[in-house]
């Protein structure tokens, strides 16, 4: 599968013909020579320093992708050197429509035109009476309608150029600088007339700054850090957050097959198959191959996978290079791009990913991109376009080089990774490419998107050393979840820089230091409940505390107990547990059904106070030992009623006890009360504590007929109820 995308690149690199006599804004600041500094000022915010953590000072090859120069260019000796020939355009911020943005693509990291309003650069060029040009584009297509810019007069020899980008825009559609974020920013060092052709000469650019406007704090905002005549510019941080990062998550091939797709290993890629590919050799750098028939422009690497969730494994990473220059034309030697194609569960239509640009040797590095960050599908993909996020992926194919020719390519590895994860704690690492003594760091984490509110500070005032620094991120009392990481550096001059990790980290709670245990039993009595169990906290030094709750309605603490009872059975399972890991607790409870739960109280590094096993249901019986005791011995019919006799007494009093009578023949009707006044030696013989006069007798009025009469002892003191002393049936004639 391939499409010719050469048109996209050609549109992006069109050089507008300019008359050499056309002059634009020029504001040379003059050369700066090292000297004793009379005043010091902090460096102004700079786009490359803030965005990449790497200023455009051309001390390393990553400062400029030479594939985005229309004439030969190199980064060497601390300068960007470009051949002065027609079309000598340098794309400082680049982007190409129809491709998945990765790396330093302007679609991923556009220029904030409200913040960075000035361009300053130092250039040494040998030609007299020429002009240069600056272009910007708010669209990846780089059409005239979304473009603007201006021309400027060049100076022969070394010179510092300084421009206010907001002052003028008279090229292309004249789109003003502050009208939108810019995804492409281009500098044409010297514009040559068509008759001049290749001059055979070179311009050298020492540094470029796309920076904030001068102000009282930054009067020399255009200048990089250093000492100049009468002033010194101190460096602001150039922060890079090294971890967590996209390469640290679980690898799909490792999860499914035990090892990653490392093409240097025949064993690791034994189940990988190839189409339209001629394998030439395998060495420590991977496989060396070239495109072959029948579809020479469509080499395919079929990756063996079992079904997997696309939202989990969503970082595509590959490491490859090819021989020859970067070219996106449809002719042999072009098509320098890769692609991923996949299948999803429930549909047979292949999902065709968009172009992934691959660059020439020296510009290419391992590509890492998020297939869920935006729509990864090709604009011309076959319907239905189902995408990657939220899908179950059933098959994956990687197309490394859509060149209709036979250029040799070299594939080292392919990965599909998940978000990095950590249990309990992980390390946030970072470095400052402009480090100075006295730099401090602040680290914060949040579950929202980078830049959103609600981040929690986990470290502040951290002394920053030169090189890689590390700050632990401990989950602690924070809830488990996915966290973005924010780092802010502060230099002694007060300048700051904030950056974010390029991947969130999924933090899981570390329960290895939490107490373990169990509520073995909860037994109800007539006065409360007795609970037993065991508990062990790896961090406890003098027993583990257990807190018990009654959760029948709400949650009510019943008390705390410390383990002190021998439990050899626990020590057999947990050898590090102390011998006395058992506990027992008895507490009073009201009569009724209760739900009892026990929790281990964490000590040390644990995360929570866990429930010890499950909760227990227990019934507490009523304590009737203080209720009245007695009996309705007889109910004898008499004229107009019945005589009721019996006995009663209450342990909480020696006074006569009241007895109430009820007719319960139909409903309940009170028949009055009587107190115990009659001697009952027989009762006292059985209940020595009962008073001698425990007997009672009462004649009650009843209508003719059969009645059910009942007697109740009236409780005094600690009893729970007025117990029934008995019922009798009596017929009144």
XYZ file of C-alpha atoms in Angstrom:
733
model
C 0.000 0.000 0.000
C 1.488 3.373 -0.968
C 0.428 6.773 -2.158
C 2.546 9.420 -3.802
C 2.923 12.247 -1.329
C 5.643 14.118 -3.142
C 3.242 16.930 -3.889
C 2.846 17.636 -0.215
C 6.557 18.087 0.302
C 7.018 20.148 -2.842
C 4.228 22.510 -1.759
C 5.888 22.857 1.623
C 9.208 23.812 0.067
C 8.037 26.181 -2.659
C 10.368 29.178 -2.792
C 8.524 32.339 -3.667
C 10.370 34.350 -6.305
C 11.492 37.655 -4.829
C 13.085 40.612 -6.505
C 16.543 41.167 -5.100
C 15.795 44.837 -4.661
C 12.798 44.207 -2.351
C 13.686 45.310 1.149
C 11.952 44.254 4.325
C 12.359 45.069 7.988
C 15.982 45.011 9.050
C 17.262 45.643 12.535
C 20.836 44.606 12.985
C 22.031 44.726 16.574
C 25.648 44.528 15.622
C 28.172 41.922 16.585
C 28.701 41.150 20.236
C 32.132 40.597 21.660
C 32.960 39.143 25.053
C 33.735 41.804 27.631
C 33.437 42.580 31.292
C 29.724 42.666 32.191
C 28.515 45.864 33.807
C 24.911 44.650 34.161
C 23.257 41.248 34.157
C 19.850 40.232 32.878
C 18.099 36.847 32.625
C 17.717 35.279 29.205
C 14.311 35.944 27.611
C 11.987 33.005 26.931
C 13.059 31.212 23.750
C 10.931 28.769 21.745
C 13.541 26.060 21.156
C 14.849 26.205 24.721
C 11.365 26.071 26.222
C 9.875 23.497 23.834
C 12.747 21.096 23.183
C 15.009 21.862 26.138
C 17.609 22.446 23.426
C 18.454 25.883 22.026
C 19.082 26.380 18.337
C 22.808 26.866 18.915
C 23.840 24.158 16.426
C 26.125 22.346 18.797
C 24.486 19.003 17.968
C 22.729 17.483 14.964
C 19.296 17.497 16.633
C 19.240 21.304 16.398
C 18.312 21.083 12.705
C 16.944 18.344 10.464
C 18.983 18.828 7.297
C 16.310 16.964 5.307
C 14.325 20.196 5.669
C 16.768 22.343 3.734
C 16.259 22.858 0.010
C 20.009 23.097 -0.553
C 22.790 21.107 1.109
C 23.113 21.927 4.804
C 25.178 20.584 7.666
C 25.445 21.105 11.399
C 29.129 21.295 12.269
C 31.497 23.352 14.366
C 28.702 25.036 16.302
C 27.048 26.431 13.174
C 24.322 25.563 10.677
C 26.008 25.826 7.284
C 23.854 26.079 4.172
C 24.933 26.192 0.527
C 23.916 29.462 -1.082
C 21.991 28.321 -4.105
C 18.558 29.105 -5.433
C 15.999 27.871 -2.894
C 18.236 27.901 0.186
C 15.289 27.557 2.585
C 15.707 26.329 6.157
C 12.654 24.924 7.938
C 13.372 25.645 11.594
C 9.914 24.352 12.553
C 8.614 21.844 10.038
C 5.418 19.910 9.389
C 3.974 18.093 6.385
C 0.279 17.442 5.887
C -0.898 13.878 5.466
C 1.671 12.505 7.925
C 1.406 11.436 11.528
C 3.273 14.087 13.541
C 6.192 12.728 15.534
C 9.297 14.185 17.144
C 9.797 17.916 16.612
C 6.857 18.268 14.252
C 5.226 21.699 14.414
C 1.788 20.076 14.514
C 2.733 18.580 17.891
C 4.640 21.615 19.158
C 3.389 24.728 17.362
C 4.867 28.153 17.998
C 2.900 30.250 20.480
C 2.905 33.512 18.533
C 1.556 35.469 21.500
C 4.594 34.530 23.592
C 7.401 34.371 21.012
C 7.177 37.557 18.955
C 10.754 38.273 17.863
C 13.369 36.555 15.703
C 17.073 37.111 16.264
C 19.905 35.177 14.620
C 23.609 35.477 13.945
C 24.686 34.810 10.349
C 27.914 35.127 8.425
C 27.272 35.211 4.668
C 29.641 36.308 1.883
C 27.300 37.975 -0.626
C 26.670 41.718 -0.998
C 23.400 43.447 -1.914
C 20.979 40.606 -1.335
C 17.898 39.965 0.700
C 16.657 37.168 2.915
C 13.129 36.120 3.810
C 11.123 34.755 6.710
C 7.973 32.677 6.166
C 5.401 31.221 8.544
C 2.367 28.994 8.063
C -0.565 28.227 10.324
C -1.485 25.106 8.300
C 0.499 21.966 7.583
C -0.333 22.236 3.869
C 1.747 25.439 3.705
C -0.550 27.061 1.197
C -0.323 30.769 0.446
C -3.681 31.330 2.153
C -2.315 30.364 5.576
C 1.114 31.958 5.110
C 2.804 35.209 5.859
C 6.268 36.673 6.206
C 8.594 39.452 5.120
C 11.925 40.110 3.462
C 15.010 41.756 4.923
C 18.292 43.137 3.654
C 21.300 40.923 4.261
C 24.651 42.162 5.494
C 27.887 40.844 4.041
C 29.965 39.094 6.666
C 28.995 38.333 10.261
C 25.924 40.129 11.560
C 23.178 39.759 14.165
C 19.701 40.158 12.670
C 16.808 41.153 14.932
C 13.145 41.364 13.824
C 9.800 42.073 15.398
C 7.636 39.437 13.724
C 4.462 41.317 14.580
C 5.529 44.456 12.723
C 4.998 43.392 9.139
C 3.711 40.542 6.980
C 3.682 41.173 3.238
C 4.488 37.767 1.725
C 1.994 35.132 0.542
C -1.431 36.026 2.015
C 0.181 38.350 4.535
C -1.165 36.365 7.486
C -0.173 38.325 10.613
C 2.198 36.644 13.035
C -0.163 36.793 16.010
C -3.186 35.516 14.089
C -2.701 31.858 15.099
C -0.184 29.300 16.319
C 2.352 28.542 13.591
C 3.174 24.955 12.641
C 5.872 25.883 10.108
C 8.583 28.533 10.455
C 11.103 29.027 7.663
C 14.188 31.159 7.155
C 15.618 31.795 3.689
C 19.118 33.120 4.493
C 19.833 34.646 1.074
C 17.346 34.842 -1.783
C 19.095 34.430 -5.120
C 17.889 35.560 -8.503
C 17.150 32.859 -11.032
C 20.203 33.837 -13.031
C 22.560 33.398 -10.090
C 22.074 29.655 -9.601
C 24.539 27.961 -7.268
C 27.087 30.414 -5.954
C 29.402 27.758 -4.567
C 29.456 29.713 -1.324
C 28.098 28.973 2.135
C 26.287 30.906 4.836
C 26.952 29.974 8.465
C 24.285 30.582 11.108
C 25.698 30.477 14.636
C 22.413 30.595 16.526
C 18.745 31.393 16.111
C 16.353 32.645 18.770
C 12.572 32.836 18.410
C 11.931 34.732 21.591
C 9.764 36.978 23.721
C 9.805 40.731 23.210
C 12.361 42.928 24.981
C 11.190 44.560 28.192
C 12.708 46.200 31.249
C 13.869 42.825 32.568
C 15.114 41.615 29.182
C 16.385 44.657 27.265
C 18.675 42.432 25.167
C 16.047 39.714 24.683
C 17.431 38.623 21.354
C 20.835 37.622 22.635
C 21.752 34.153 23.842
C 23.438 33.715 27.231
C 26.929 35.141 27.424
C 28.974 38.244 28.202
C 28.786 41.231 25.868
C 30.003 44.821 25.826
C 28.479 46.307 28.961
C 26.065 43.507 29.887
C 25.728 39.796 30.587
C 22.805 37.525 29.717
C 22.382 34.691 32.234
C 20.852 31.435 30.948
C 17.288 30.340 31.648
C 16.672 26.597 32.159
C 16.578 24.253 29.190
C 14.541 21.519 30.839
C 14.096 17.970 29.579
C 11.918 15.523 31.540
C 13.508 12.137 30.866
C 11.047 9.867 32.648
C 8.387 8.664 32.733
C 8.482 8.312 28.960
C 6.833 6.415 26.136
C 9.586 3.784 25.882
C 9.120 2.541 29.459
C 5.710 0.889 29.150
C 5.119 -2.833 28.764
C 6.018 -4.132 25.308
C 3.270 -6.108 23.541
C 5.579 -8.751 22.037
C 7.239 -9.286 25.406
C 3.847 -9.609 27.110
C 2.554 -12.097 24.538
C 5.662 -14.017 23.487
C 8.260 -13.306 26.169
C 10.616 -11.161 24.059
C 10.433 -7.971 21.935
C 10.641 -7.778 18.152
C 14.396 -7.244 17.986
C 15.356 -7.886 14.380
C 18.993 -8.443 15.287
C 17.789 -11.741 16.802
C 16.497 -14.427 14.485
C 14.832 -16.128 17.434
C 12.990 -13.015 18.589
C 11.518 -12.477 15.114
C 11.130 -16.109 14.051
C 7.363 -15.743 13.542
C 7.614 -12.436 11.675
C 6.840 -12.792 7.960
C 7.643 -10.474 5.043
C 6.096 -9.524 1.721
C 7.571 -7.562 -1.184
C 10.878 -7.703 0.647
C 14.292 -9.137 -0.137
C 16.169 -9.933 3.081
C 19.857 -9.336 2.484
C 21.466 -10.035 5.862
C 21.081 -9.833 9.602
C 23.626 -8.319 11.976
C 23.860 -6.510 15.282
C 21.952 -3.539 13.830
C 18.963 -5.649 12.721
C 17.915 -6.826 9.280
C 19.222 -5.314 6.060
C 16.677 -5.523 3.264
C 15.409 -3.897 0.109
C 12.055 -3.578 -1.559
C 11.174 -6.346 -4.016
C 8.296 -7.480 -6.226
C 5.598 -8.092 -6.975
C 4.637 -4.746 -5.381
C 8.044 -3.191 -4.984
C 6.776 0.021 -3.421
C 4.950 -1.842 -0.662
C 7.333 -3.827 1.589
C 5.457 -5.452 4.471
C 6.549 -6.746 7.849
C 3.771 -8.883 9.356
C 3.999 -8.864 13.142
C 2.628 -11.930 14.997
C 0.069 -10.822 17.603
C -2.815 -12.218 19.577
C -5.836 -9.987 20.083
C -5.012 -6.989 22.285
C -6.690 -3.725 23.391
C -5.576 -0.774 21.289
C -6.164 1.694 24.107
C -3.650 -0.202 26.246
C -0.879 -0.784 23.702
C -0.919 2.509 21.825
C 2.682 3.771 21.527
C 4.180 2.724 18.195
C 7.975 2.809 18.194
C 10.406 1.712 15.522
C 14.105 2.125 14.837
C 15.096 2.039 11.156
C 17.278 3.776 8.621
C 17.744 3.616 4.869
C 20.441 4.373 2.344
C 20.198 7.532 0.281
C 18.602 10.958 0.737
C 15.200 11.942 2.080
C 12.662 12.144 -0.741
C 8.876 11.924 -0.810
C 8.399 11.882 -4.563
C 6.701 8.990 -6.342
C 9.782 8.095 -8.359
C 12.507 5.571 -7.431
C 14.396 6.811 -4.415
C 11.280 8.599 -3.092
C 8.530 7.442 -0.779
C 10.723 7.723 2.309
C 7.983 6.987 4.790
C 6.627 4.135 6.835
C 3.102 3.083 7.705
C 1.237 0.817 10.100
C -1.854 -1.137 9.005
C -4.053 -3.098 11.381
C -7.229 -5.146 11.690
C -9.877 -4.783 14.365
C -12.217 -7.322 15.872
C -15.627 -7.604 14.233
C -14.654 -6.063 10.888
C -12.598 -7.313 7.962
C -11.591 -3.895 6.586
C -7.892 -3.122 7.120
C -7.283 0.147 8.943
C -4.670 2.082 6.978
C -2.522 4.431 9.044
C -1.287 7.749 7.759
C 2.261 8.367 6.508
C 5.079 8.322 9.059
C 8.014 10.324 7.741
C 11.423 8.665 7.936
C 14.569 10.700 7.452
C 18.032 10.169 6.065
C 20.993 8.890 8.051
C 22.044 11.504 10.576
C 18.508 12.871 10.912
C 16.625 9.683 11.692
C 16.204 8.488 15.278
C 13.837 6.032 16.902
C 10.278 7.128 16.141
C 7.734 7.103 18.938
C 4.149 8.202 18.446
C 0.820 7.770 20.185
C -1.794 6.103 17.989
C -4.565 7.383 20.271
C -3.466 11.033 20.474
C -5.373 11.919 17.293
C -6.942 10.146 14.343
C -4.111 7.954 12.986
C -5.900 6.949 9.782
C -4.966 7.919 6.244
C -7.367 10.422 4.691
C -7.998 7.940 1.861
C -8.384 4.889 4.112
C -11.127 2.427 3.202
C -14.418 2.783 5.059
C -15.378 2.007 7.725
C -12.633 4.006 9.397
C -12.566 2.467 12.866
C -9.210 3.718 14.104
C -7.097 2.410 16.979
C -8.444 3.764 20.279
C -11.081 1.602 21.945
C -10.631 -1.239 19.440
C -9.509 -4.811 19.904
C -6.604 -5.175 17.480
C -6.382 -8.574 15.811
C -3.516 -8.046 13.355
C -0.650 -5.584 12.766
C 1.524 -4.915 9.737
C 4.452 -2.483 9.495
C 5.442 -1.092 6.082
C 8.958 0.327 6.456
C 9.767 2.070 3.169
C 7.302 2.942 0.385
C 10.030 3.530 -2.201
C 9.278 2.370 -5.756
C 13.038 1.896 -6.148
C 15.364 -0.569 -4.457
C 17.096 1.447 -1.774
C 18.415 -0.680 1.071
C 16.769 -0.207 4.455
C 17.772 -1.359 7.923
C 15.216 -2.302 10.595
C 16.399 -2.765 14.172
C 13.170 -2.972 16.199
C 9.417 -2.415 16.342
C 7.455 -1.981 19.568
C 3.871 -1.475 20.634
C 3.912 -0.265 24.231
C 1.496 0.575 27.014
C 1.734 3.514 29.386
C 4.543 3.074 31.916
C 3.345 1.698 35.250
C 4.680 1.679 38.800
C 3.567 0.232 42.099
C 3.713 2.605 45.011
C 6.712 4.632 43.869
C 8.570 5.616 40.712
C 11.372 8.035 39.868
C 10.866 11.257 37.948
C 14.126 12.064 36.157
C 15.098 15.258 34.360
C 18.093 17.340 33.323
C 18.883 20.957 32.517
C 20.821 21.570 29.300
C 21.660 25.058 30.574
C 22.422 24.069 34.170
C 23.958 26.562 36.587
C 24.892 26.149 40.231
C 21.973 26.920 42.537
C 19.218 25.608 40.264
C 16.200 24.192 42.119
C 13.321 22.004 40.991
C 9.653 21.600 41.797
C 7.786 18.431 40.780
C 4.009 18.075 40.633
C 1.643 15.358 39.423
C -1.960 15.415 38.262
C -4.616 13.280 36.668
C -5.628 16.048 34.253
C -4.029 16.906 30.940
C -0.634 18.642 31.015
C -1.146 22.292 31.822
C -4.524 21.820 33.506
C -5.298 22.838 37.085
C -5.316 20.583 40.109
C -1.751 19.273 40.157
C -0.335 18.111 43.498
C 3.167 19.215 44.449
C 5.313 16.225 45.479
C 8.676 17.991 45.817
C 9.909 21.581 45.941
C 13.195 23.360 46.492
C 15.100 20.313 45.236
C 18.761 21.129 44.575
C 19.495 20.302 40.940
C 22.853 18.833 39.971
C 24.449 18.873 36.552
C 23.299 15.872 34.533
C 20.324 13.635 35.263
C 18.408 14.299 38.486
C 15.899 12.011 40.171
C 12.934 12.742 42.449
C 10.797 9.895 43.831
C 7.073 10.019 43.181
C 5.419 8.101 46.015
C 1.713 7.473 45.639
C 1.171 7.691 49.404
C -2.347 8.864 50.151
C -3.065 9.824 46.536
C -5.550 7.524 44.792
C -4.237 4.992 42.312
C -4.584 6.149 38.705
C -2.877 7.673 35.671
C -0.715 10.715 36.462
C 0.986 13.286 34.253
C 4.273 14.656 35.604
C 5.209 18.352 35.612
C 8.686 19.659 36.411
C 9.627 23.312 36.929
C 13.240 24.497 37.180
C 14.316 27.810 38.638
C 17.716 29.386 38.064
C 19.299 31.712 40.622
C 18.450 34.715 38.411
C 14.734 33.909 38.847
C 14.144 32.551 35.352
C 12.001 29.405 35.189
C 11.004 26.710 32.735
C 8.218 24.149 33.028
C 7.940 20.944 31.064
C 6.010 17.677 31.164
C 6.871 14.024 30.742
C 5.907 12.784 27.278
C 3.869 9.936 28.778
C 1.757 9.582 31.910
C 2.559 6.922 34.495
C -0.092 4.538 35.791
C 0.398 4.367 39.547
C -0.831 1.315 41.425
C -1.135 1.158 45.190
C 1.685 -0.745 46.914
C -0.136 -2.985 49.377
C 2.953 -4.976 50.370
C 3.302 -2.869 53.536
C -0.387 -2.900 54.445
C -1.566 -4.990 57.407
C -3.005 -8.427 56.683
C -5.277 -10.448 58.904
C -8.739 -11.836 59.489
C -11.744 -11.530 61.765
C -12.110 -15.225 62.535
C -15.230 -15.159 64.715
C -17.819 -12.931 66.345
C -19.965 -14.634 69.005
C -22.973 -12.993 70.595
C -23.749 -13.278 74.313
C -26.571 -11.889 76.399
C -24.580 -8.725 76.970
C -22.498 -8.132 73.855
C -20.099 -9.810 71.439
C -16.696 -11.496 71.642
C -14.478 -11.228 68.548
C -11.266 -13.091 67.734
C -8.815 -12.968 64.852
C -5.256 -12.214 63.804
C -3.314 -9.362 62.179
C 0.206 -8.642 60.986
C 1.782 -5.390 59.732
C 5.273 -5.804 58.172
C 6.242 -2.378 59.561
C 4.943 -2.879 63.120
C 7.529 -3.215 65.870
C 5.296 -3.863 68.895
C 2.144 -5.608 67.758
C -0.482 -4.597 65.229
C -3.499 -2.575 66.251
C -6.974 -3.672 65.156
C -10.014 -1.415 65.294
C -13.499 -2.942 65.363
C -16.670 -1.296 64.070
C -20.386 -2.008 64.328
C -21.669 -1.212 60.850
C -25.291 -2.174 61.418
C -26.490 1.355 60.746
C -23.693 3.747 59.912
C -20.296 2.981 61.386
C -19.621 3.023 65.130
C -16.254 2.203 66.665
C -16.365 -0.566 69.251
C -12.758 -0.161 70.325
C -9.142 -0.968 69.474
C -7.075 -3.979 70.469
C -3.392 -4.854 69.951
C -2.290 -8.312 68.876
C -0.928 -10.282 71.843
C -2.159 -13.883 71.540
C -0.008 -16.712 70.205
C -0.962 -17.811 66.681
C 1.569 -20.350 65.375
C -0.704 -21.035 62.393
C -0.228 -17.438 61.234
C 3.539 -17.622 61.612
C 3.654 -20.745 59.433
C 2.069 -18.790 56.564
C 3.867 -15.500 57.320
C 7.279 -16.439 58.738
C 8.112 -12.782 59.416
C 5.005 -12.311 61.540
C 5.485 -12.231 65.329
C 4.413 -15.276 67.315
C 1.699 -13.306 69.129
C -0.337 -12.222 66.114
C -3.726 -13.117 67.564
C -6.256 -10.830 69.190
C -9.529 -11.031 71.079
C -11.978 -8.338 72.131
C -15.289 -8.425 74.024
C -17.566 -5.391 73.932
C -21.126 -4.753 75.126
C -23.839 -4.445 72.502
C -27.574 -3.969 72.587
C -29.786 -6.936 71.825
C -30.427 -7.578 68.163
C -28.583 -8.327 64.893
C -25.253 -6.598 64.254
C -22.629 -6.455 61.448
C -19.119 -6.484 62.911
C -16.000 -5.500 60.875
C -12.333 -5.334 61.870
C -9.616 -3.153 60.261
C -5.850 -3.354 60.626
C -4.315 0.035 61.506
C -1.406 0.619 59.157
C 2.015 1.592 60.441
C 4.941 2.766 58.325
C 4.901 2.661 54.535
C 1.514 1.061 53.918
C -1.246 2.800 51.981
C -4.427 2.061 53.905
C -6.117 0.492 56.931
C -7.472 -2.643 55.238
C -10.545 -4.643 56.139
C -9.347 -7.862 57.760
C -11.185 -10.498 55.769
C -14.941 -10.142 55.634
C -17.401 -8.757 58.146
C -19.412 -11.013 60.480
C -23.100 -11.047 61.345
C -23.902 -11.687 65.006
C -27.027 -11.750 67.136
C -26.903 -10.429 70.688
C -29.630 -11.983 72.856
C -31.586 -9.920 75.382
C -30.433 -10.214 79.043
C -33.562 -11.413 80.884
C -31.786 -12.168 84.169
C -33.209 -9.007 85.747
C -36.731 -9.437 84.393
C -39.549 -10.359 86.879
C -40.219 -14.068 87.359
C -43.530 -15.623 88.345
C -46.625 -17.567 87.367
C -50.372 -17.266 87.029
C -51.270 -20.401 88.992
C -55.058 -20.377 88.630
C -58.122 -18.571 87.299
C -61.270 -19.673 89.167
C -64.729 -18.587 88.043
C -66.835 -16.809 90.616
C -70.121 -15.000 90.403
C -69.631 -12.128 87.929
C -65.960 -12.805 87.331
C -62.871 -14.835 88.232
C -60.292 -14.997 90.988
C -56.678 -14.976 89.704
C -53.855 -16.284 91.921
C -50.167 -16.774 91.512
C -46.724 -15.430 92.461
C -44.111 -12.973 91.180
C -40.856 -11.313 92.218
C -38.105 -9.078 90.740
C -34.400 -9.485 91.605
C -33.918 -5.728 91.635
C -36.336 -5.014 94.534
C -37.573 -6.413 97.847
C -40.727 -4.334 97.677
C -44.043 -5.818 96.610
C -44.189 -6.299 92.828
C -47.084 -5.145 90.701
C -48.871 -7.673 88.485
C -51.144 -6.527 85.644
C -54.071 -8.587 84.284
C -55.562 -8.531 80.810
C -58.543 -10.147 79.151
C -57.246 -11.247 75.756
C -60.376 -13.013 74.585
C -60.908 -10.589 71.733
C -58.273 -7.887 71.612
C -56.650 -6.830 74.873
C -58.574 -5.307 77.799
C -57.004 -4.330 81.096
C -58.433 -6.026 84.186
C -56.405 -3.965 86.652
C -53.378 -4.630 88.838
C -52.504 -6.198 92.157
C -49.317 -6.231 94.250
C -47.704 -9.250 95.824
C -48.644 -9.432 99.501
C -49.359 -13.096 100.202
C -46.772 -15.430 101.748
C -45.381 -18.104 99.414
C -42.861 -20.270 101.244
C -42.820 -22.673 98.290
C -41.550 -19.901 96.021
C -38.845 -18.895 98.448
C -37.735 -22.505 98.736
C -36.988 -22.495 95.006
C -35.802 -18.875 94.775
C -34.034 -18.048 98.040
C -33.683 -14.424 97.012
C -37.432 -13.955 96.608
C -39.320 -12.170 99.389
C -41.627 -14.319 101.534
C -44.715 -12.394 100.489
C -44.419 -13.202 96.765
C -48.017 -14.342 96.280
C -50.918 -12.456 94.829
C -54.709 -12.935 94.446
C -57.202 -10.710 92.639
C -60.859 -11.105 91.705
C -61.693 -9.430 88.425
C -65.044 -8.716 86.810
C -65.842 -10.697 83.664
C -68.966 -10.997 81.564
C -70.574 -14.432 81.179
C -68.696 -16.608 78.750
C -65.251 -18.126 78.247
C -62.294 -15.807 78.681
C -58.528 -15.921 78.215
C -56.929 -14.014 81.059
C -53.171 -13.263 81.300
C -50.878 -11.883 83.996
C -47.685 -9.761 83.478
C -44.982 -8.895 85.995
C -44.197 -5.165 85.987
C -40.406 -4.782 85.755
C -38.352 -2.527 87.999
C -34.584 -1.908 87.882
C -32.382 -3.411 85.099
C -34.828 -5.738 83.418
C -35.688 -5.496 79.755
C -39.432 -6.140 79.701
C -42.672 -6.855 81.583
C -42.721 -10.625 81.102
C -45.830 -12.752 80.676
C -46.458 -14.809 83.823
C -48.990 -17.028 82.103
C -52.524 -17.182 80.707
C -55.567 -19.205 81.830
C -58.942 -20.024 80.326
C -61.989 -19.485 82.545
C -65.748 -19.739 81.905
C -68.026 -17.384 83.751
C -71.697 -18.619 83.991
